[in-house]
Short mmCIF file of C-alpha atoms and ligand atoms in Angstrom, two decimals:
data_model
loop_
_atom_site.label_atom_id
_atom_site.label_comp_id
_atom_site.label_asym_id
_atom_site.label_seq_id
_atom_site.Cartn_x
_atom_site.Cartn_y
_atom_site.Cartn_z
CA UNK A 6 13.17 4.42 26.69
CA UNK A 7 10.94 1.22 26.38
CA UNK A 8 8.70 0.87 23.34
CA UNK A 9 5.18 1.63 23.93
CA UNK A 10 2.30 1.03 21.65
CA UNK A 11 -1.15 2.68 22.23
CA UNK A 12 -4.12 1.96 19.57
CA UNK A 13 -5.22 4.84 17.60
CA UNK A 14 -7.67 3.54 14.99
CA UNK A 15 -11.08 1.94 15.46
CA UNK A 16 -10.27 -1.59 15.48
CA UNK A 17 -6.32 -1.53 14.66
CA UNK A 18 -3.48 0.89 14.08
CA UNK A 19 -1.12 1.86 16.74
CA UNK A 20 1.09 4.66 17.49
CA UNK A 21 4.66 3.99 19.00
CA UNK A 22 6.57 5.91 21.33
CA UNK A 23 10.25 5.27 22.52
CA UNK A 24 11.78 4.46 19.19
CA UNK A 25 14.53 6.69 17.53
CA UNK A 26 14.23 6.13 13.84
CA UNK A 27 17.45 7.83 13.00
CA UNK A 28 19.08 4.67 13.98
CA UNK A 29 18.67 0.99 12.91
CA UNK A 30 16.60 -0.94 15.58
CA UNK A 31 18.33 -3.31 17.86
CA UNK A 32 17.23 -7.02 17.75
CA UNK A 33 15.02 -6.61 20.81
CA UNK A 34 13.40 -3.34 19.40
CA UNK A 35 12.79 -5.00 15.97
CA UNK A 36 10.94 -7.98 17.62
CA UNK A 37 8.88 -5.81 19.51
CA UNK A 38 7.70 -3.86 16.45
CA UNK A 39 7.20 -7.07 14.77
CA UNK A 40 4.98 -8.20 17.44
CA UNK A 41 3.14 -4.70 17.21
CA UNK A 42 2.65 -5.03 13.56
CA UNK A 43 1.17 -8.51 14.19
CA UNK A 44 -1.26 -7.12 16.64
CA UNK A 45 -2.21 -3.63 15.14
CA UNK A 46 -1.21 -4.25 11.56
CA UNK A 47 -0.09 -0.54 11.22
CA UNK A 48 2.19 1.56 13.22
CA UNK A 49 2.35 5.25 13.33
CA UNK A 50 5.91 6.76 14.36
CA UNK A 51 6.69 10.63 14.96
CA UNK A 52 10.01 12.01 14.45
CA UNK A 53 12.36 14.24 12.47
CA UNK A 54 12.61 13.97 8.69
CA UNK A 55 15.14 11.07 7.88
CA UNK A 56 17.62 10.77 5.39
CA UNK A 57 17.40 8.36 2.66
CA UNK A 58 20.17 6.43 4.38
CA UNK A 59 18.50 6.57 7.77
CA UNK A 60 15.12 5.44 6.21
CA UNK A 61 16.63 2.64 4.50
CA UNK A 62 18.87 1.45 7.65
CA UNK A 63 15.76 1.69 9.89
CA UNK A 64 13.85 -0.47 7.13
CA UNK A 65 16.54 -3.07 6.78
CA UNK A 66 16.73 -3.57 10.60
CA UNK A 67 13.23 -5.15 10.06
CA UNK A 68 13.80 -7.39 7.03
CA UNK A 69 14.92 -7.34 3.44
CA UNK A 70 13.61 -4.89 1.15
CA UNK A 71 11.53 -5.61 -2.32
CA UNK A 72 13.93 -5.63 -5.15
CA UNK A 73 13.53 -2.39 -7.35
CA UNK A 74 11.14 -2.61 -10.12
CA UNK A 75 9.24 -0.48 -12.60
CA UNK A 76 6.00 -0.02 -11.04
CA UNK A 77 5.36 3.66 -12.19
CA UNK A 78 5.46 5.35 -15.54
CA UNK A 79 8.70 7.22 -14.74
CA UNK A 80 11.76 6.38 -16.91
CA UNK A 81 14.85 5.22 -15.14
CA UNK A 82 16.70 8.64 -15.98
CA UNK A 83 13.64 10.52 -14.66
CA UNK A 84 14.02 9.22 -10.93
CA UNK A 85 14.08 11.85 -8.15
CA UNK A 86 15.01 9.16 -5.56
CA UNK A 87 17.18 6.07 -5.51
CA UNK A 88 15.36 2.99 -7.23
CA UNK A 89 15.01 1.31 -3.78
CA UNK A 90 12.76 3.93 -2.80
CA UNK A 91 9.09 4.36 -4.13
CA UNK A 92 8.40 8.19 -4.95
CA UNK A 93 5.06 8.79 -3.81
CA UNK A 94 5.40 12.52 -4.26
CA UNK A 95 3.71 14.41 -6.87
CA UNK A 96 7.26 16.00 -7.86
CA UNK A 97 9.35 15.90 -11.00
CA UNK A 98 12.99 15.23 -10.91
CA UNK A 99 13.37 19.00 -10.42
CA UNK A 100 11.30 18.94 -7.39
CA UNK A 101 8.37 20.73 -8.95
CA UNK A 102 4.70 19.50 -8.97
CA UNK A 103 3.88 17.75 -12.00
CA UNK A 104 1.34 19.35 -14.62
CA UNK A 105 -2.26 18.39 -14.08
CA UNK A 106 -2.38 16.50 -17.12
CA UNK A 107 1.14 14.74 -16.80
CA UNK A 108 0.71 11.24 -17.73
CA UNK A 109 3.01 9.97 -14.97
CA UNK A 110 1.04 11.92 -12.43
CA UNK A 111 -2.45 10.49 -13.83
CA UNK A 112 -1.13 6.94 -13.55
CA UNK A 113 0.26 7.80 -9.93
CA UNK A 114 -3.05 9.04 -8.64
CA UNK A 115 -4.56 5.73 -9.24
CA UNK A 116 -3.20 5.23 -5.57
CA UNK A 117 -6.65 7.01 -4.74
CA UNK A 118 -8.03 3.82 -5.22
CA UNK A 119 -8.18 1.17 -2.30
CA UNK A 120 -5.14 -0.96 -2.90
CA UNK A 121 -2.36 -3.18 -1.20
CA UNK A 122 1.29 -2.42 -2.32
CA UNK A 123 2.72 -4.67 -5.07
CA UNK A 124 -0.33 -6.99 -4.98
CA UNK A 125 0.49 -6.98 -8.69
CA UNK A 126 3.86 -8.82 -8.13
CA UNK A 127 4.17 -12.45 -7.99
CA UNK A 128 5.56 -12.16 -4.41
CA UNK A 129 3.74 -9.20 -2.90
CA UNK A 130 5.10 -6.86 -0.41
CA UNK A 131 5.12 -7.38 3.42
CA UNK A 132 5.39 -3.99 5.06
CA UNK A 133 5.59 -0.40 3.45
CA UNK A 134 7.13 2.34 5.38
CA UNK A 135 5.77 5.73 4.26
CA UNK A 136 7.48 8.71 5.23
CA UNK A 137 6.31 12.40 5.10
CA UNK A 138 9.02 14.81 3.83
CA UNK A 139 6.46 17.56 2.80
CA UNK A 140 2.74 17.79 3.62
CA UNK A 141 0.01 19.83 2.04
CA UNK A 142 -2.08 22.79 3.59
CA UNK A 143 -5.32 20.43 3.29
CA UNK A 144 -6.41 16.99 2.12
CA UNK A 145 -3.88 14.42 1.51
CA UNK A 146 -4.83 12.03 4.36
CA UNK A 147 -4.05 8.16 3.85
CA UNK A 148 -6.83 6.03 4.79
CA UNK A 149 -6.12 2.23 5.69
CA UNK A 150 -8.77 -0.45 6.32
CA UNK A 151 -8.37 -3.50 8.46
CA UNK A 152 -8.86 -6.57 6.23
CA UNK A 153 -8.88 -8.94 9.13
CA UNK A 154 -11.89 -7.04 11.00
CA UNK A 155 -13.46 -6.99 7.37
CA UNK A 156 -13.28 -10.87 6.89
CA UNK A 157 -14.35 -11.40 10.57
CA UNK A 158 -17.40 -9.40 9.64
CA UNK A 159 -18.49 -11.31 6.60
CA UNK A 160 -21.59 -13.70 6.84
CA UNK A 161 -21.00 -17.33 6.91
CA UNK A 162 -22.10 -17.76 3.23
CA UNK A 163 -19.61 -14.94 2.17
CA UNK A 164 -16.90 -16.64 4.19
CA UNK A 165 -17.49 -20.02 2.36
CA UNK A 166 -17.91 -18.13 -1.15
CA UNK A 167 -14.52 -16.51 -0.95
CA UNK A 168 -12.52 -19.46 0.46
CA UNK A 169 -10.27 -20.75 -2.15
CA UNK A 170 -10.96 -18.04 -4.69
CA UNK A 171 -7.92 -16.54 -6.76
CA UNK A 172 -7.86 -13.25 -8.18
CA UNK A 173 -5.73 -11.70 -11.16
CA UNK A 174 -4.27 -8.26 -10.22
CA UNK A 175 -2.66 -5.96 -12.57
CA UNK A 176 -2.02 -2.19 -12.55
CA UNK A 177 -3.90 -2.26 -15.77
CA UNK A 178 -7.01 -3.26 -14.09
CA UNK A 179 -6.76 -0.44 -11.18
CA UNK A 180 -6.09 2.21 -13.82
CA UNK A 181 -8.97 0.98 -16.07
CA UNK A 182 -11.21 1.71 -13.02
CA UNK A 183 -10.29 5.42 -13.10
CA UNK A 184 -10.32 5.86 -16.87
CA UNK A 185 -6.68 5.57 -17.42
CA UNK A 186 -6.12 3.51 -20.63
CA UNK A 187 -3.16 5.42 -22.01
CA UNK A 188 -0.51 2.54 -21.79
CA UNK A 189 1.97 1.33 -24.58
CA UNK A 190 2.44 -2.29 -25.70
CA UNK A 191 5.57 -2.31 -23.60
CA UNK A 192 3.89 -1.03 -20.55
CA UNK A 193 0.88 -3.63 -20.77
CA UNK A 194 3.59 -6.33 -21.09
CA UNK A 195 5.45 -4.99 -17.90
CA UNK A 196 2.07 -4.87 -16.00
CA UNK A 197 1.02 -8.48 -17.05
CA UNK A 198 -1.52 -9.77 -14.51
CA UNK A 199 -0.41 -12.02 -11.52
CA UNK A 200 -2.58 -14.54 -9.21
CA UNK A 201 -3.43 -13.79 -5.74
CA UNK A 202 -5.55 -15.73 -3.29
CA UNK A 203 -8.53 -13.85 -2.15
CA UNK A 204 -8.31 -15.01 1.56
CA UNK A 205 -4.82 -14.85 3.42
CA UNK A 206 -3.99 -16.23 6.62
CA UNK A 207 -1.46 -14.59 8.82
CA UNK A 208 1.76 -16.69 9.35
CA UNK A 209 2.00 -15.83 13.30
CA UNK A 210 -1.50 -14.92 14.40
CA UNK A 211 -3.33 -17.33 12.06
CA UNK A 212 -6.09 -14.58 11.57
CA UNK A 213 -7.67 -14.55 8.07
CA UNK A 214 -7.96 -11.40 6.19
CA UNK A 215 -9.44 -10.34 2.80
CA UNK A 216 -6.78 -9.74 0.18
CA UNK A 217 -8.45 -7.12 -1.99
CA UNK A 218 -7.06 -4.35 -4.11
CA UNK A 219 -8.46 -2.15 -6.95
CA UNK A 220 -5.63 -3.99 -9.13
CA UNK A 221 -7.81 -7.26 -8.80
CA UNK A 222 -9.66 -7.42 -12.12
CA UNK A 223 -10.78 -10.92 -12.30
CA UNK A 224 -11.45 -14.07 -10.32
CA UNK A 225 -9.96 -17.29 -11.83
CA UNK A 226 -13.00 -19.17 -13.48
CA UNK A 227 -15.58 -16.38 -13.16
CA UNK A 228 -16.91 -14.22 -16.02
CA UNK A 229 -15.21 -10.85 -15.69
CA UNK A 230 -18.25 -8.62 -15.02
CA UNK A 231 -19.56 -10.87 -12.17
CA UNK A 232 -15.97 -11.00 -10.65
CA UNK A 233 -15.65 -7.12 -10.83
CA UNK A 234 -18.98 -6.64 -9.08
CA UNK A 235 -18.16 -9.23 -6.43
CA UNK A 236 -14.92 -7.68 -5.81
CA UNK A 237 -16.38 -4.13 -5.56
CA UNK A 238 -18.81 -5.24 -3.20
CA UNK A 239 -16.22 -6.64 -1.07
CA UNK A 240 -14.17 -3.46 -1.05
CA UNK A 241 -17.23 -1.60 -0.22
CA UNK A 242 -17.79 -3.86 2.77
CA UNK A 243 -14.31 -3.73 3.71
CA UNK A 244 -13.83 -0.01 3.77
CA UNK A 245 -16.92 0.84 6.00
CA UNK A 246 -15.73 3.60 8.81
CA UNK A 247 -15.64 1.01 11.55
CA UNK A 248 -12.78 -0.78 9.80
CA UNK A 249 -11.05 2.57 8.72
CA UNK A 250 -8.13 4.71 10.30
CA UNK A 251 -7.37 7.89 8.38
CA UNK A 252 -3.94 9.34 9.04
CA UNK A 253 -3.64 13.07 8.82
CA UNK A 254 0.12 13.56 7.88
CA UNK A 255 2.50 15.79 9.73
CA UNK A 256 6.24 16.21 8.59
CA UNK A 257 8.47 13.58 9.91
CA UNK A 258 5.61 10.84 10.16
CA UNK A 259 6.50 7.34 9.41
CA UNK A 260 3.55 5.01 8.77
CA UNK A 261 4.41 1.27 8.65
CA UNK A 262 1.52 -0.87 7.46
CA UNK A 263 1.37 -4.64 6.66
CA UNK A 264 0.13 -5.14 2.99
CA UNK A 265 -1.00 -8.40 4.06
CA UNK A 266 -3.69 -7.33 6.23
CA UNK A 267 -4.73 -3.96 5.23
CA UNK A 268 -5.76 -1.92 2.25
CA UNK A 269 -5.03 1.81 1.80
CA UNK A 270 -5.80 4.81 -0.39
CA UNK A 271 -4.46 8.44 -0.82
CA UNK A 272 -6.95 11.08 -0.63
CA UNK A 273 -6.81 14.28 -2.86
CA UNK A 274 -4.92 17.44 -2.19
CA UNK A 275 -4.35 20.96 -3.90
CA UNK A 276 -2.37 19.74 -6.99
CA UNK A 277 -0.17 22.85 -6.94
CA UNK A 278 1.12 22.21 -3.47
CA UNK A 279 4.20 20.06 -2.94
CA UNK A 280 3.55 16.55 -1.26
CA UNK A 281 6.71 14.74 -0.81
CA UNK A 282 6.20 10.98 0.52
CA UNK A 283 8.90 8.43 0.33
CA UNK A 284 8.47 4.89 0.69
CA UNK A 285 10.57 1.88 1.50
CA UNK A 286 9.14 -1.51 1.21
CA UNK A 287 9.82 -4.98 2.76
CA UNK A 288 9.63 -7.95 0.63
CA UNK A 289 6.98 -10.67 1.15
CA UNK A 290 8.60 -14.38 1.33
CA UNK A 291 6.46 -16.32 -0.71
CA UNK A 292 3.69 -15.99 -3.40
CA UNK A 293 -0.02 -16.53 -2.19
CA UNK A 294 -0.62 -19.13 -4.85
CA UNK A 295 1.08 -20.90 -7.68
CA UNK A 296 1.47 -18.78 -10.83
CA UNK A 297 0.48 -19.97 -14.27
CA UNK A 298 3.01 -19.35 -16.88
C1 LIG B 29 1.87 4.30 -1.15
C2 LIG B 29 0.57 4.96 -1.25
C3 LIG B 29 -0.61 6.68 -0.42
C4 LIG B 29 -0.45 8.16 -0.09
O1 LIG B 29 2.80 4.81 -0.67
O2 LIG B 29 1.95 2.94 -1.48
O3 LIG B 29 -0.34 4.34 -1.72
O4 LIG B 29 -1.41 8.77 0.70
N1 LIG B 29 0.59 6.23 -0.58
O5 LIG B 29 0.56 8.66 -0.66
MN1 LIG B 30 0.08 2.20 -1.89
#
C-alpha cells in the first residue's frame, strides 16, 4: 500500500495511511516520511500498540536516537522503561499512578507548559515519536503549535527584533513558571542553561520558525524580566487557535513531531487514571548557536 498523507490540522499536521509501524521503514518509505515531516511538521500514525523493540526499530529507520540523559527526576533504579525511552506516563516502576504530591510527578507535569523537547540540551532534539499505550477517559490531549506559521504571522518590526536573538533554556526556568522550586544543588547543576537561537531556519525547506519553549528563561544581553515578558508574548502569539492542532489520543496512536518547527503541551486528565505514553526521540545534528563555557 502506498503512503498517503492528508492534512488534519489548521495549517500543518498530517495523518499517514499505508505504514506498518511494527516493521522498520524501507528506505523509500523513510524518504516519504521525512518529506511529509518537512511539509506537515507533525504526522499522526494509527496502529496497534507496539512493543518497545518495534517502536525503537521504527524510530531507528528514520535516524539516530538522542543519547540517554537524565532529564527527569527519576533515579536510574526507578526507571519503568529502558533509558532509551522517555517515560511520559504518570506511572511509577510498579505501573501505579504516582501520588498527587509526588515530586517526580510535579516535575513531570511541567510538560503542560508549551515547550519543544530537549531545547534545554546543547544539541536539541529533531523528531519525537510519542506512542500511546493507555489513555484516560477524558482530558489528556496533546496540543501542538506550528512555529513556522507563527513566525510568518509576525509583523515586520517583530521579525526584525527576533532576528539574531539568543535565548537561555533550562528545565529550571520552566519549573519556576509553575511554582516548582524543589531542586537539589546536584539537579540544578544537571539542568544548567544552554543557548538556543530564537529563529531557526529549516535545513531542507528554508522556512523560518520561532524556536520557543517555556524552558527559555532569558535572552542574552536583555534584563531578565523584559526577556521573560517578551518571550511570554511570543508564546501567546504562537499558540493562537489558528496555529494549534489538538490530538485526542487513541490506544496505538503514534504522533511524530518535528521539535525544530513545533511546540507542544500536555493537557490535564484525571490523576488517578493511567496514562501510559512512551517517547523515542531522534537526535538533532548540530547546536543552534555556539555555546559558552
Ligand atoms: C513529550 C510530551 C505531552 C503529552 O512526550 O515530550 O511533552 O501529552 N508529551 O504527554
Ligand atoms: Mn514534550
